[in-house]
Amino acid sequence: MSDANHTPADGSGPEHKTSNFLRAIIERDLEQGSHASRRWAGTPGDGAHHAAGDPDPAKIRTRFPPEPNGYLHVGHAKSICLNFGLARDYGGVCHMRFDDTNPEKEEKEYVDSILDAVQWLGFGWDSSFGGKTESHLYYASDYFDFMYRAAEALVQAGLAYVDEQTPEQMRANRGDFTTPGTDSPFRSRTPAENLARFREMRDGQHADGAMVLRAKIDMASPNINLRDPAIYRIRRATHHNTGDRWCIYPMYTFAHPIEDALENITHSICTLEFEDQRPFYDWLLDKLAELRLLARPLPRQYEFARLNLTYVITSKRKLAQLVNDGHVSGWDDPRMPTIVGLRRRGYTPESIQLFAERIGVTKADSWIDYSTLEIALRDDLESKAHRGMAVLDPVKLVLTNWDEVMGAGHLEPCALPALPHVAEGQTPPPAREFTIGREVWIEREDFAEVPPKGYKRLFPGNKVRLKGGFVVECTGCEKDAEGRVTAVLATVVPDTKSGTPGADAVKVKAAITWVGVADGVAAEVRLYDRLFSDAHPDAGGRDFKASLNLDSCRVITAYVEPSLAQAAPDQKFQFERHGYFVADRQDHAPGRPVFNRITGLKDSWGK
Ligand code: ATP
Ligand code: MG
């Protein structure tokens, strides 16, 4: 990011950031040295492993722990900016961890796309302290051995038991918010019996679902999550990393705190739905520390409100449905709120960082208006995107006196700056060059045979400037049998070319955008709109597909000036008066331009 106005996304330190409750917690912890005694052995591991290491050079450790079962979306972007951003700002590191403890769902395609998305957003998982570089890319499935060991330790300590009740019995005996649970008949087995049973589970002697290992806490706890939660289940499934080595797998609520502890995480930041799990998180880690498997101080969990964005769905499962049912062209369809979709649409990493910084973090659920994302995009591109002229709804303007005044077939060279403002000390980019001749494309709406009140553009007898070109005076139009205008007629006023001494001799009230017929290039322009017409497409369990906006992609043929036709794929522009556009990263080729509209110049949704 080059512009000093954008310091919030610059990452130059906490002093530039708006404070929030997480920053306050971290600053308090740093001040009190809450995590200062931790040691780090260079790789994840148990208490003994880290005890043999040096004092942890990372002041804090956070993590971003996606399950590799889909493409990341804008909600994950918030979590990425938060976790990686906090680590960067406070002299820490953020671990990139795949939470792949569930054997059924993970796929390599998703792992690759997730790594790519995090890096594209501007973050990485390497740390460098005292000249020593470490990579912090981890897979939770690498911790299965420790998780099993931890489970056995709990069994031996009388803190876990094998329950052979049916799932229905277990559910019935769990109780509810008003009724305490009932102890399982298997709850009073001895540690030796439980250990033997648990090993049988591991050794494949029991059928899937026949029994589970449960933590032994309190069946009457007011927090239902503490009523002896299941921690291991039998599931015969081939895991992408460990293959068929295991037929038992840890439950998420058991695995996650352990992953954090093995990685020396200090602040484990998650969304609010895990708030009720925090007591178990603390119980488990505390017990494993008492059993000397983990070292204190232990990681702490903090919850924040997930991102809810209007007109957008942020559930991997529902997004997959849009892809699979063909409502969009793929995960990277420019209308998708996935990071690959936003990228293809033309969103920049800086604009997404800026968005994440502006929405902040809170502990209360709320909806963020979609326009907040668009505003961040405009604020990022305003100073960076080169300008260009494009005519989206073209009609020909014929300068009937051109050959006579300028010479038959003459093309007059014109130029306009690529950027209207350049920061001090910065070299302006080369000007855009194009030509004007007898015929140019203009927007159909820039001509009115009978002008409405206050209309300043082309109507018979009125003069306007063709931006960067000449002043022209409208003389009329040609129409087809249906009365539709097929050409607008005007005369060029000689010696009024922009940038020449005569330019101001004739006063006009309007300057309109245009593209020369001789050097303009036809371009496919995809005018995207929101995918849903309802601000809360899936609220209250509604069928989100019912509010799909059927007009969310309109493809038109426009004319663009030569500089735009030569764009590199993924290059962003401001089409003067129309908004921000990007050369599509898949389909655009110089000379055969394809542009996506990212967003208009100002918020026009619903107006
Ligand atoms: P989904 O329900 O779409 O599958 P998830 O929460 O299950 O999403 P994970 O892969 O488990 O997806 O998420 C990785 C991280 O991203 C988690 O720490 C989670 O809290 C965070 N995250 C997911 N969705 C959001 C959101 N909408 N806002 C903020 N953080 C989110
Ligand atoms: Mg999940």
Tab-separated table of C-alpha atoms in Angstrom, residues 74 98 116 140 246 434 452 470 474 484 541 579:
chain	number	residue	atom	x	y	z
A	74	VAL	CA	-15.090	-13.152	3.475
A	98	PHE	CA	-5.335	-27.186	9.134
A	116	ASP	CA	-3.088	-19.338	-1.522
A	140	ALA	CA	-3.846	-31.124	13.456
A	246	TRP	CA	-6.744	-44.975	13.146
A	434	PHE	CA	-5.909	7.921	-28.009
A	452	PRO	CA	-35.421	17.314	-19.815
A	470	PHE	CA	-12.837	19.042	-28.693
A	474	CYS	CA	-25.094	19.098	-31.444
A	484	ARG	CA	-34.670	4.742	-32.096
A	541	GLY	CA	-33.416	-21.055	8.272
A	579	GLY	CA	-17.009	2.866	-11.486
